[in-house]
Amino acid sequence: MVLSLVFLGPPGAGKGTIAQRVCEKKNIPQISTGDILRDAAKKDDEFGRSVKEIMEKGQYVDDETMAKIVKNRLGEPDTANGFILDGYPRTVKQAELLESILEELGKKLSAILLIQASEETVVSRLSGRRQCKNCNRIYHVKNIPPKEEGKCDECGGEVFQRDDDKPDAIKERLRIYSEKTAPLVGFYKEKGLIKEIDANGEIEENMQNVEAVLSKLEQ
Ligand code: ADP
Protein backbone atom coordinates (compact mmCIF):
# COMPACT_ATOMS: atom_id res chain seq x y z
CA MET A 1 0.00 0.00 0.00
CA VAL A 2 1.15 3.52 -0.81
CA LEU A 3 1.46 5.55 2.40
CA SER A 4 1.69 9.26 1.62
CA LEU A 5 1.62 11.34 4.77
CA VAL A 6 2.00 14.91 5.90
CA PHE A 7 3.25 15.50 9.46
CA LEU A 8 1.80 18.70 10.85
CA GLY A 9 2.35 20.17 14.29
CA PRO A 10 4.32 22.77 16.22
CA PRO A 11 8.11 22.77 16.23
CA GLY A 12 9.26 20.44 18.99
CA ALA A 13 6.18 18.20 18.95
CA GLY A 14 8.32 15.37 17.61
CA LYS A 15 7.48 15.34 13.89
CA GLY A 16 11.02 14.68 12.79
CA THR A 17 11.80 12.06 15.44
CA ILE A 18 8.61 10.12 14.73
CA ALA A 19 8.96 10.53 10.95
CA GLN A 20 12.50 9.10 11.02
CA ARG A 21 11.24 5.98 12.81
CA VAL A 22 8.12 5.45 10.67
CA CYS A 23 10.16 5.87 7.46
CA GLU A 24 12.70 3.27 8.57
CA LYS A 25 9.91 0.81 9.37
CA LYS A 26 7.85 1.37 6.25
CA ASN A 27 10.82 1.86 3.98
CA ILE A 28 9.59 5.15 2.56
CA PRO A 29 11.56 8.41 2.31
CA GLN A 30 11.29 11.15 4.93
CA ILE A 31 11.10 14.49 3.19
CA SER A 32 12.07 17.02 5.82
CA THR A 33 12.08 20.49 4.31
CA GLY A 34 14.03 21.66 7.38
CA ASP A 35 16.81 19.16 6.62
CA ILE A 36 16.78 20.07 2.91
CA LEU A 37 17.09 23.77 3.79
CA ARG A 38 19.82 23.14 6.39
CA ASP A 39 21.82 21.33 3.69
CA ALA A 40 21.28 24.24 1.31
CA ALA A 41 22.36 26.69 4.04
CA LYS A 42 25.75 24.94 4.34
CA LYS A 43 26.70 26.28 0.90
CA ASP A 44 28.28 29.69 0.69
CA ASP A 45 26.25 30.81 -2.35
CA GLU A 46 23.50 33.42 -2.61
CA PHE A 47 20.66 30.96 -1.96
CA GLY A 48 22.48 29.24 0.91
CA ARG A 49 23.23 32.55 2.63
CA SER A 50 19.65 33.83 2.37
CA VAL A 51 18.19 30.53 3.65
CA LYS A 52 20.62 30.55 6.58
CA GLU A 53 19.58 34.06 7.58
CA ILE A 54 15.86 33.23 7.42
CA MET A 55 16.26 30.00 9.41
CA GLU A 56 18.38 31.54 12.14
CA LYS A 57 15.57 34.00 12.81
CA GLY A 58 13.00 31.21 12.86
CA GLN A 59 11.11 32.69 9.90
CA TYR A 60 9.73 30.87 6.85
CA VAL A 61 11.31 30.53 3.43
CA ASP A 62 8.89 31.82 0.75
CA ASP A 63 6.12 29.58 -0.56
CA GLU A 64 7.23 29.52 -4.23
CA THR A 65 10.78 28.47 -3.35
CA MET A 66 9.42 25.75 -1.09
CA ALA A 67 7.10 24.51 -3.86
CA LYS A 68 10.03 24.14 -6.28
CA ILE A 69 12.06 22.21 -3.70
CA VAL A 70 9.19 19.88 -2.83
CA LYS A 71 8.17 19.29 -6.44
CA ASN A 72 11.72 18.23 -7.32
CA ARG A 73 11.95 15.95 -4.32
CA LEU A 74 8.54 14.32 -4.82
CA GLY A 75 9.44 13.70 -8.46
CA GLU A 76 12.22 11.32 -7.45
CA PRO A 77 11.56 7.59 -7.96
CA ASP A 78 11.88 6.60 -4.27
CA THR A 79 8.50 8.23 -3.55
CA ALA A 80 6.64 5.60 -5.61
CA ASN A 81 5.57 3.62 -2.50
CA GLY A 82 4.85 6.67 -0.40
CA PHE A 83 6.62 9.33 1.64
CA ILE A 84 6.36 11.47 4.74
CA LEU A 85 6.37 15.20 4.25
CA ASP A 86 7.82 16.46 7.52
CA GLY A 87 7.50 20.22 7.96
CA TYR A 88 5.70 20.87 4.69
CA PRO A 89 3.25 22.42 3.99
CA ARG A 90 3.49 25.15 6.60
CA THR A 91 1.13 27.78 5.19
CA VAL A 92 -2.28 27.55 3.52
CA LYS A 93 -0.65 28.78 0.29
CA GLN A 94 1.89 25.93 0.50
CA ALA A 95 -0.95 23.45 1.00
CA GLU A 96 -2.69 24.78 -2.12
CA LEU A 97 0.52 24.58 -4.13
CA LEU A 98 1.07 21.04 -2.83
CA GLU A 99 -2.33 20.02 -4.18
CA SER A 100 -1.34 21.00 -7.70
CA ILE A 101 2.12 19.42 -7.35
CA LEU A 102 0.56 16.11 -6.28
CA GLU A 103 -1.98 16.27 -9.06
CA GLU A 104 0.76 16.84 -11.64
CA LEU A 105 2.73 13.91 -10.28
CA GLY A 106 -0.33 11.66 -10.05
CA LYS A 107 -0.07 11.28 -6.27
CA LYS A 108 -2.59 11.52 -3.45
CA LEU A 109 -2.24 12.09 0.30
CA SER A 110 -3.32 9.21 2.58
CA ALA A 111 -3.66 11.40 5.70
CA ILE A 112 -2.34 14.35 7.66
CA LEU A 113 -0.97 13.32 11.05
CA LEU A 114 -1.42 16.19 13.47
CA ILE A 115 1.37 15.66 16.00
CA GLN A 116 0.29 17.38 19.18
CA ALA A 117 2.16 18.31 22.34
CA SER A 118 1.67 20.98 25.01
CA GLU A 119 3.62 24.23 24.85
CA GLU A 120 5.62 23.20 27.91
CA THR A 121 6.66 19.90 26.30
CA VAL A 122 7.51 21.62 23.04
CA VAL A 123 9.76 24.24 24.64
CA SER A 124 11.64 21.64 26.71
CA ARG A 125 12.11 19.38 23.66
CA LEU A 126 13.42 22.23 21.52
CA SER A 127 15.85 23.54 24.11
CA GLY A 128 17.32 20.06 24.66
CA ARG A 129 17.29 19.00 21.02
CA ARG A 130 20.52 18.00 19.30
CA GLN A 131 20.97 16.82 15.73
CA CYS A 132 23.64 14.99 13.74
CA LYS A 133 25.42 17.33 11.32
CA ASN A 134 25.99 14.48 8.93
CA CYS A 135 22.85 12.27 8.79
CA ASN A 136 20.34 14.62 10.53
CA ARG A 137 19.39 12.05 13.21
CA ILE A 138 17.59 13.82 16.07
CA TYR A 139 18.57 13.44 19.75
CA HIS A 140 17.65 15.10 23.04
CA VAL A 141 20.12 15.72 25.87
CA LYS A 142 17.85 14.04 28.42
CA ASN A 143 15.14 12.07 26.57
CA ILE A 144 17.14 10.48 23.75
CA PRO A 145 20.87 11.10 24.33
CA PRO A 146 23.41 9.61 21.92
CA LYS A 147 25.35 6.67 23.46
CA GLU A 148 28.54 8.70 23.33
CA GLU A 149 28.18 12.41 24.06
CA GLY A 150 28.36 14.61 20.97
CA LYS A 151 28.60 11.63 18.59
CA CYS A 152 25.83 10.16 16.40
CA ASP A 153 24.90 6.51 17.14
CA GLU A 154 24.09 5.89 13.48
CA CYS A 155 27.02 7.40 11.60
CA GLY A 156 29.50 8.77 14.16
CA GLY A 157 28.85 12.34 12.93
CA GLU A 158 29.02 15.42 15.12
CA VAL A 159 25.88 16.03 17.19
CA PHE A 160 25.20 19.77 17.55
CA GLN A 161 22.61 22.30 18.73
CA ARG A 162 20.79 24.18 15.97
CA ASP A 163 20.97 27.99 16.11
CA ASP A 164 17.18 28.13 15.88
CA ASP A 165 16.86 25.93 18.99
CA LYS A 166 18.11 28.80 21.17
CA PRO A 167 15.54 30.68 23.32
CA ASP A 168 14.87 33.78 21.15
CA ALA A 169 14.42 31.80 17.96
CA ILE A 170 12.22 29.22 19.74
CA LYS A 171 9.82 31.96 20.83
CA GLU A 172 9.65 33.38 17.33
CA ARG A 173 9.09 29.94 15.75
CA LEU A 174 6.18 29.21 18.08
CA ARG A 175 4.67 32.61 17.31
CA ILE A 176 4.98 32.10 13.55
CA TYR A 177 3.56 28.59 13.88
CA SER A 178 0.37 29.81 15.50
CA GLU A 179 0.04 32.65 13.03
CA LYS A 180 0.83 30.86 9.75
CA THR A 181 0.70 27.10 10.23
CA ALA A 182 -2.07 26.47 12.77
CA PRO A 183 -4.72 27.60 10.20
CA LEU A 184 -3.75 24.56 8.12
CA VAL A 185 -5.49 22.32 10.64
CA GLY A 186 -8.85 23.78 9.59
CA PHE A 187 -7.88 23.52 5.91
CA TYR A 188 -7.20 19.79 6.18
CA LYS A 189 -10.03 19.10 8.65
CA GLU A 190 -12.48 20.28 6.01
CA LYS A 191 -11.03 17.69 3.67
CA GLY A 192 -11.44 15.00 6.32
CA LEU A 193 -7.74 14.16 6.25
CA ILE A 194 -6.64 14.98 9.81
CA LYS A 195 -5.64 12.22 12.26
CA GLU A 196 -4.70 13.50 15.69
CA ILE A 197 -1.72 12.02 17.52
CA ASP A 198 -1.03 12.66 21.19
CA ALA A 199 2.74 13.10 21.31
CA ASN A 200 3.14 14.32 24.89
CA GLY A 201 4.56 11.04 26.13
CA GLU A 202 7.81 9.15 25.75
CA ILE A 203 8.85 8.23 22.24
CA GLU A 204 7.70 4.56 22.55
CA GLU A 205 4.24 5.61 23.67
CA ASN A 206 3.98 8.19 20.89
CA MET A 207 5.04 5.59 18.34
CA GLN A 208 2.23 3.32 19.53
CA ASN A 209 -0.28 6.12 19.00
CA VAL A 210 1.06 6.58 15.48
CA GLU A 211 1.01 2.83 14.76
CA ALA A 212 -2.64 2.65 15.84
CA VAL A 213 -3.58 5.33 13.29
CA LEU A 214 -1.42 3.84 10.52
CA SER A 215 -2.81 0.32 10.93
CA LYS A 216 -6.32 1.68 10.46
CA LEU A 217 -5.22 3.54 7.32
CA GLU A 218 -3.62 0.40 5.97
CA GLN A 219 -6.76 -1.73 6.41
P1 ADP B 1 10.91 22.58 13.29
O1 ADP B 1 9.79 21.70 12.78
O2 ADP B 1 11.45 22.11 14.58
O3 ADP B 1 10.54 24.04 13.29
P2 ADP B 1 12.38 22.24 10.80
O4 ADP B 1 13.68 21.56 10.73
O5 ADP B 1 11.19 21.55 10.20
O6 ADP B 1 12.14 22.52 12.35
O7 ADP B 1 12.46 23.69 10.14
C1 ADP B 1 13.47 24.59 10.47
C2 ADP B 1 13.32 25.89 9.71
O8 ADP B 1 13.39 25.65 8.28
C3 ADP B 1 11.99 26.62 9.88
O9 ADP B 1 11.97 27.41 11.06
C4 ADP B 1 11.97 27.48 8.60
O10 ADP B 1 12.85 28.57 8.69
C5 ADP B 1 12.53 26.54 7.56
N1 ADP B 1 11.46 25.73 6.91
C6 ADP B 1 11.32 24.38 6.99
N2 ADP B 1 10.24 23.96 6.29
C7 ADP B 1 9.69 25.09 5.75
C8 ADP B 1 8.55 25.34 4.96
N3 ADP B 1 7.72 24.37 4.57
N4 ADP B 1 8.29 26.63 4.60
C9 ADP B 1 9.07 27.62 4.98
N5 ADP B 1 10.15 27.47 5.75
C10 ADP B 1 10.47 26.21 6.13
Tab-separated table of C-alpha atoms and ligand atoms in Angstrom:
chain	number	residue	atom	x	y	z
A	1	MET	CA	0.000	0.000	0.000
A	2	VAL	CA	1.146	3.524	-0.806
A	3	LEU	CA	1.457	5.552	2.395
A	4	SER	CA	1.688	9.265	1.619
A	5	LEU	CA	1.620	11.335	4.771
A	6	VAL	CA	2.001	14.910	5.902
A	7	PHE	CA	3.248	15.496	9.456
A	8	LEU	CA	1.804	18.695	10.852
A	9	GLY	CA	2.353	20.166	14.291
A	10	PRO	CA	4.317	22.772	16.222
A	11	PRO	CA	8.107	22.772	16.229
A	12	GLY	CA	9.263	20.441	18.986
A	13	ALA	CA	6.183	18.201	18.946
A	14	GLY	CA	8.317	15.366	17.613
A	15	LYS	CA	7.475	15.342	13.893
A	16	GLY	CA	11.018	14.679	12.791
A	17	THR	CA	11.799	12.057	15.438
A	18	ILE	CA	8.607	10.118	14.726
A	19	ALA	CA	8.960	10.531	10.947
A	20	GLN	CA	12.505	9.101	11.017
A	21	ARG	CA	11.238	5.984	12.806
A	22	VAL	CA	8.121	5.450	10.670
A	23	CYS	CA	10.158	5.866	7.463
A	24	GLU	CA	12.705	3.266	8.575
A	25	LYS	CA	9.908	0.809	9.375
A	26	LYS	CA	7.852	1.370	6.252
A	27	ASN	CA	10.815	1.855	3.979
A	28	ILE	CA	9.585	5.147	2.562
A	29	PRO	CA	11.562	8.412	2.314
A	30	GLN	CA	11.290	11.151	4.931
A	31	ILE	CA	11.099	14.491	3.186
A	32	SER	CA	12.069	17.018	5.819
A	33	THR	CA	12.079	20.495	4.305
A	34	GLY	CA	14.026	21.661	7.382
A	35	ASP	CA	16.810	19.164	6.616
A	36	ILE	CA	16.784	20.067	2.914
A	37	LEU	CA	17.093	23.771	3.788
A	38	ARG	CA	19.818	23.137	6.392
A	39	ASP	CA	21.818	21.332	3.692
A	40	ALA	CA	21.280	24.244	1.306
A	41	ALA	CA	22.357	26.687	4.042
A	42	LYS	CA	25.746	24.944	4.336
A	43	LYS	CA	26.700	26.277	0.898
A	44	ASP	CA	28.281	29.686	0.692
A	45	ASP	CA	26.255	30.812	-2.348
A	46	GLU	CA	23.501	33.415	-2.608
A	47	PHE	CA	20.658	30.965	-1.959
A	48	GLY	CA	22.477	29.244	0.913
A	49	ARG	CA	23.234	32.555	2.633
A	50	SER	CA	19.654	33.825	2.367
A	51	VAL	CA	18.192	30.526	3.649
A	52	LYS	CA	20.623	30.553	6.575
A	53	GLU	CA	19.584	34.060	7.578
A	54	ILE	CA	15.859	33.227	7.421
A	55	MET	CA	16.263	30.000	9.408
A	56	GLU	CA	18.384	31.544	12.135
A	57	LYS	CA	15.567	34.000	12.807
A	58	GLY	CA	12.996	31.210	12.859
A	59	GLN	CA	11.110	32.686	9.896
A	60	TYR	CA	9.726	30.865	6.850
A	61	VAL	CA	11.306	30.528	3.425
A	62	ASP	CA	8.887	31.824	0.747
A	63	ASP	CA	6.124	29.576	-0.557
A	64	GLU	CA	7.230	29.524	-4.231
A	65	THR	CA	10.778	28.475	-3.355
A	66	MET	CA	9.422	25.749	-1.094
A	67	ALA	CA	7.102	24.506	-3.856
A	68	LYS	CA	10.030	24.140	-6.280
A	69	ILE	CA	12.064	22.214	-3.699
A	70	VAL	CA	9.190	19.885	-2.827
A	71	LYS	CA	8.172	19.295	-6.443
A	72	ASN	CA	11.721	18.225	-7.318
A	73	ARG	CA	11.953	15.947	-4.323
A	74	LEU	CA	8.541	14.316	-4.818
A	75	GLY	CA	9.443	13.699	-8.461
A	76	GLU	CA	12.225	11.315	-7.453
A	77	PRO	CA	11.557	7.586	-7.961
A	78	ASP	CA	11.884	6.605	-4.268
A	79	THR	CA	8.502	8.230	-3.547
A	80	ALA	CA	6.639	5.596	-5.613
A	81	ASN	CA	5.568	3.619	-2.502
A	82	GLY	CA	4.845	6.669	-0.400
A	83	PHE	CA	6.625	9.331	1.645
A	84	ILE	CA	6.364	11.465	4.737
A	85	LEU	CA	6.370	15.199	4.248
A	86	ASP	CA	7.816	16.456	7.517
A	87	GLY	CA	7.502	20.222	7.964
A	88	TYR	CA	5.705	20.868	4.686
A	89	PRO	CA	3.248	22.420	3.988
A	90	ARG	CA	3.495	25.154	6.595
A	91	THR	CA	1.127	27.775	5.193
A	92	VAL	CA	-2.282	27.546	3.518
A	93	LYS	CA	-0.648	28.779	0.291
A	94	GLN	CA	1.893	25.933	0.502
A	95	ALA	CA	-0.952	23.445	0.999
A	96	GLU	CA	-2.690	24.779	-2.122
A	97	LEU	CA	0.518	24.580	-4.128
A	98	LEU	CA	1.066	21.043	-2.826
A	99	GLU	CA	-2.334	20.019	-4.179
A	100	SER	CA	-1.339	21.005	-7.700
A	101	ILE	CA	2.118	19.415	-7.348
A	102	LEU	CA	0.559	16.115	-6.279
A	103	GLU	CA	-1.984	16.266	-9.056
A	104	GLU	CA	0.763	16.840	-11.643
A	105	LEU	CA	2.733	13.911	-10.284
A	106	GLY	CA	-0.333	11.656	-10.052
A	107	LYS	CA	-0.067	11.278	-6.268
A	108	LYS	CA	-2.594	11.515	-3.450
A	109	LEU	CA	-2.244	12.086	0.300
A	110	SER	CA	-3.325	9.213	2.582
A	111	ALA	CA	-3.660	11.401	5.699
A	112	ILE	CA	-2.344	14.351	7.661
A	113	LEU	CA	-0.973	13.321	11.051
A	114	LEU	CA	-1.420	16.191	13.475
A	115	ILE	CA	1.371	15.663	16.001
A	116	GLN	CA	0.287	17.382	19.184
A	117	ALA	CA	2.164	18.313	22.341
A	118	SER	CA	1.672	20.979	25.007
A	119	GLU	CA	3.618	24.231	24.854
A	120	GLU	CA	5.619	23.200	27.909
A	121	THR	CA	6.662	19.899	26.303
A	122	VAL	CA	7.507	21.622	23.036
A	123	VAL	CA	9.759	24.236	24.643
A	124	SER	CA	11.642	21.640	26.709
A	125	ARG	CA	12.108	19.384	23.656
A	126	LEU	CA	13.417	22.233	21.516
A	127	SER	CA	15.849	23.539	24.113
A	128	GLY	CA	17.320	20.062	24.662
A	129	ARG	CA	17.293	18.995	21.024
A	130	ARG	CA	20.520	17.997	19.299
A	131	GLN	CA	20.973	16.818	15.731
A	132	CYS	CA	23.638	14.987	13.743
A	133	LYS	CA	25.415	17.331	11.321
A	134	ASN	CA	25.993	14.484	8.927
A	135	CYS	CA	22.854	12.269	8.785
A	136	ASN	CA	20.342	14.620	10.526
A	137	ARG	CA	19.390	12.051	13.214
A	138	ILE	CA	17.585	13.816	16.073
A	139	TYR	CA	18.566	13.441	19.751
A	140	HIS	CA	17.648	15.101	23.038
A	141	VAL	CA	20.122	15.723	25.870
A	142	LYS	CA	17.848	14.044	28.423
A	143	ASN	CA	15.139	12.073	26.574
A	144	ILE	CA	17.140	10.482	23.749
A	145	PRO	CA	20.866	11.105	24.334
A	146	PRO	CA	23.413	9.606	21.918
A	147	LYS	CA	25.350	6.665	23.463
A	148	GLU	CA	28.536	8.695	23.330
A	149	GLU	CA	28.181	12.412	24.061
A	150	GLY	CA	28.358	14.606	20.970
A	151	LYS	CA	28.597	11.628	18.592
A	152	CYS	CA	25.831	10.158	16.402
A	153	ASP	CA	24.902	6.509	17.144
A	154	GLU	CA	24.091	5.891	13.477
A	155	CYS	CA	27.019	7.401	11.602
A	156	GLY	CA	29.500	8.775	14.163
A	157	GLY	CA	28.854	12.339	12.927
A	158	GLU	CA	29.021	15.421	15.121
A	159	VAL	CA	25.877	16.033	17.188
A	160	PHE	CA	25.198	19.769	17.555
A	161	GLN	CA	22.606	22.297	18.732
A	162	ARG	CA	20.794	24.179	15.972
A	163	ASP	CA	20.974	27.989	16.109
A	164	ASP	CA	17.177	28.130	15.882
A	165	ASP	CA	16.865	25.934	18.989
A	166	LYS	CA	18.109	28.801	21.172
A	167	PRO	CA	15.537	30.680	23.321
A	168	ASP	CA	14.865	33.781	21.149
A	169	ALA	CA	14.418	31.796	17.958
A	170	ILE	CA	12.224	29.216	19.738
A	171	LYS	CA	9.822	31.956	20.827
A	172	GLU	CA	9.653	33.383	17.327
A	173	ARG	CA	9.088	29.940	15.748
A	174	LEU	CA	6.182	29.214	18.076
A	175	ARG	CA	4.672	32.613	17.307
A	176	ILE	CA	4.978	32.105	13.553
A	177	TYR	CA	3.564	28.586	13.881
A	178	SER	CA	0.370	29.812	15.500
A	179	GLU	CA	0.039	32.648	13.026
A	180	LYS	CA	0.833	30.864	9.751
A	181	THR	CA	0.701	27.103	10.232
A	182	ALA	CA	-2.072	26.473	12.770
A	183	PRO	CA	-4.716	27.600	10.201
A	184	LEU	CA	-3.747	24.559	8.121
A	185	VAL	CA	-5.487	22.322	10.640
A	186	GLY	CA	-8.848	23.779	9.585
A	187	PHE	CA	-7.878	23.525	5.910
A	188	TYR	CA	-7.204	19.788	6.179
A	189	LYS	CA	-10.031	19.103	8.653
A	190	GLU	CA	-12.476	20.279	6.013
A	191	LYS	CA	-11.027	17.691	3.670
A	192	GLY	CA	-11.443	15.004	6.325
A	193	LEU	CA	-7.739	14.162	6.251
A	194	ILE	CA	-6.642	14.980	9.813
A	195	LYS	CA	-5.637	12.215	12.261
A	196	GLU	CA	-4.700	13.496	15.690
A	197	ILE	CA	-1.715	12.021	17.521
A	198	ASP	CA	-1.031	12.661	21.192
A	199	ALA	CA	2.741	13.098	21.313
A	200	ASN	CA	3.143	14.324	24.893
A	201	GLY	CA	4.560	11.044	26.132
A	202	GLU	CA	7.814	9.153	25.755
A	203	ILE	CA	8.847	8.226	22.238
A	204	GLU	CA	7.703	4.563	22.552
A	205	GLU	CA	4.236	5.605	23.667
A	206	ASN	CA	3.984	8.189	20.889
A	207	MET	CA	5.036	5.593	18.338
A	208	GLN	CA	2.227	3.315	19.534
A	209	ASN	CA	-0.282	6.122	19.004
A	210	VAL	CA	1.060	6.580	15.478
A	211	GLU	CA	1.009	2.833	14.757
A	212	ALA	CA	-2.639	2.650	15.836
A	213	VAL	CA	-3.579	5.328	13.293
A	214	LEU	CA	-1.423	3.840	10.524
A	215	SER	CA	-2.808	0.322	10.930
A	216	LYS	CA	-6.323	1.675	10.462
A	217	LEU	CA	-5.218	3.545	7.324
A	218	GLU	CA	-3.617	0.401	5.966
A	219	GLN	CA	-6.762	-1.733	6.415
B	1	ADP	P1	10.911	22.580	13.294
B	1	ADP	O1	9.793	21.698	12.782
B	1	ADP	O2	11.446	22.114	14.583
B	1	ADP	O3	10.544	24.037	13.286
B	1	ADP	P2	12.385	22.240	10.804
B	1	ADP	O4	13.681	21.561	10.730
B	1	ADP	O5	11.190	21.550	10.205
B	1	ADP	O6	12.143	22.521	12.347
B	1	ADP	O7	12.461	23.689	10.138
B	1	ADP	C1	13.474	24.589	10.470
B	1	ADP	C2	13.319	25.895	9.705
B	1	ADP	O8	13.389	25.652	8.283
B	1	ADP	C3	11.991	26.623	9.882
B	1	ADP	O9	11.972	27.413	11.062
B	1	ADP	C4	11.972	27.480	8.599
B	1	ADP	O10	12.845	28.569	8.691
B	1	ADP	C5	12.526	26.544	7.558
B	1	ADP	N1	11.464	25.730	6.910
B	1	ADP	C6	11.319	24.375	6.986
B	1	ADP	N2	10.241	23.963	6.290
B	1	ADP	C7	9.688	25.089	5.755
B	1	ADP	C8	8.551	25.339	4.960
B	1	ADP	N3	7.719	24.366	4.573
B	1	ADP	N4	8.286	26.626	4.601
B	1	ADP	C9	9.075	27.621	4.980
B	1	ADP	N5	10.149	27.467	5.748
B	1	ADP	C10	10.472	26.207	6.131
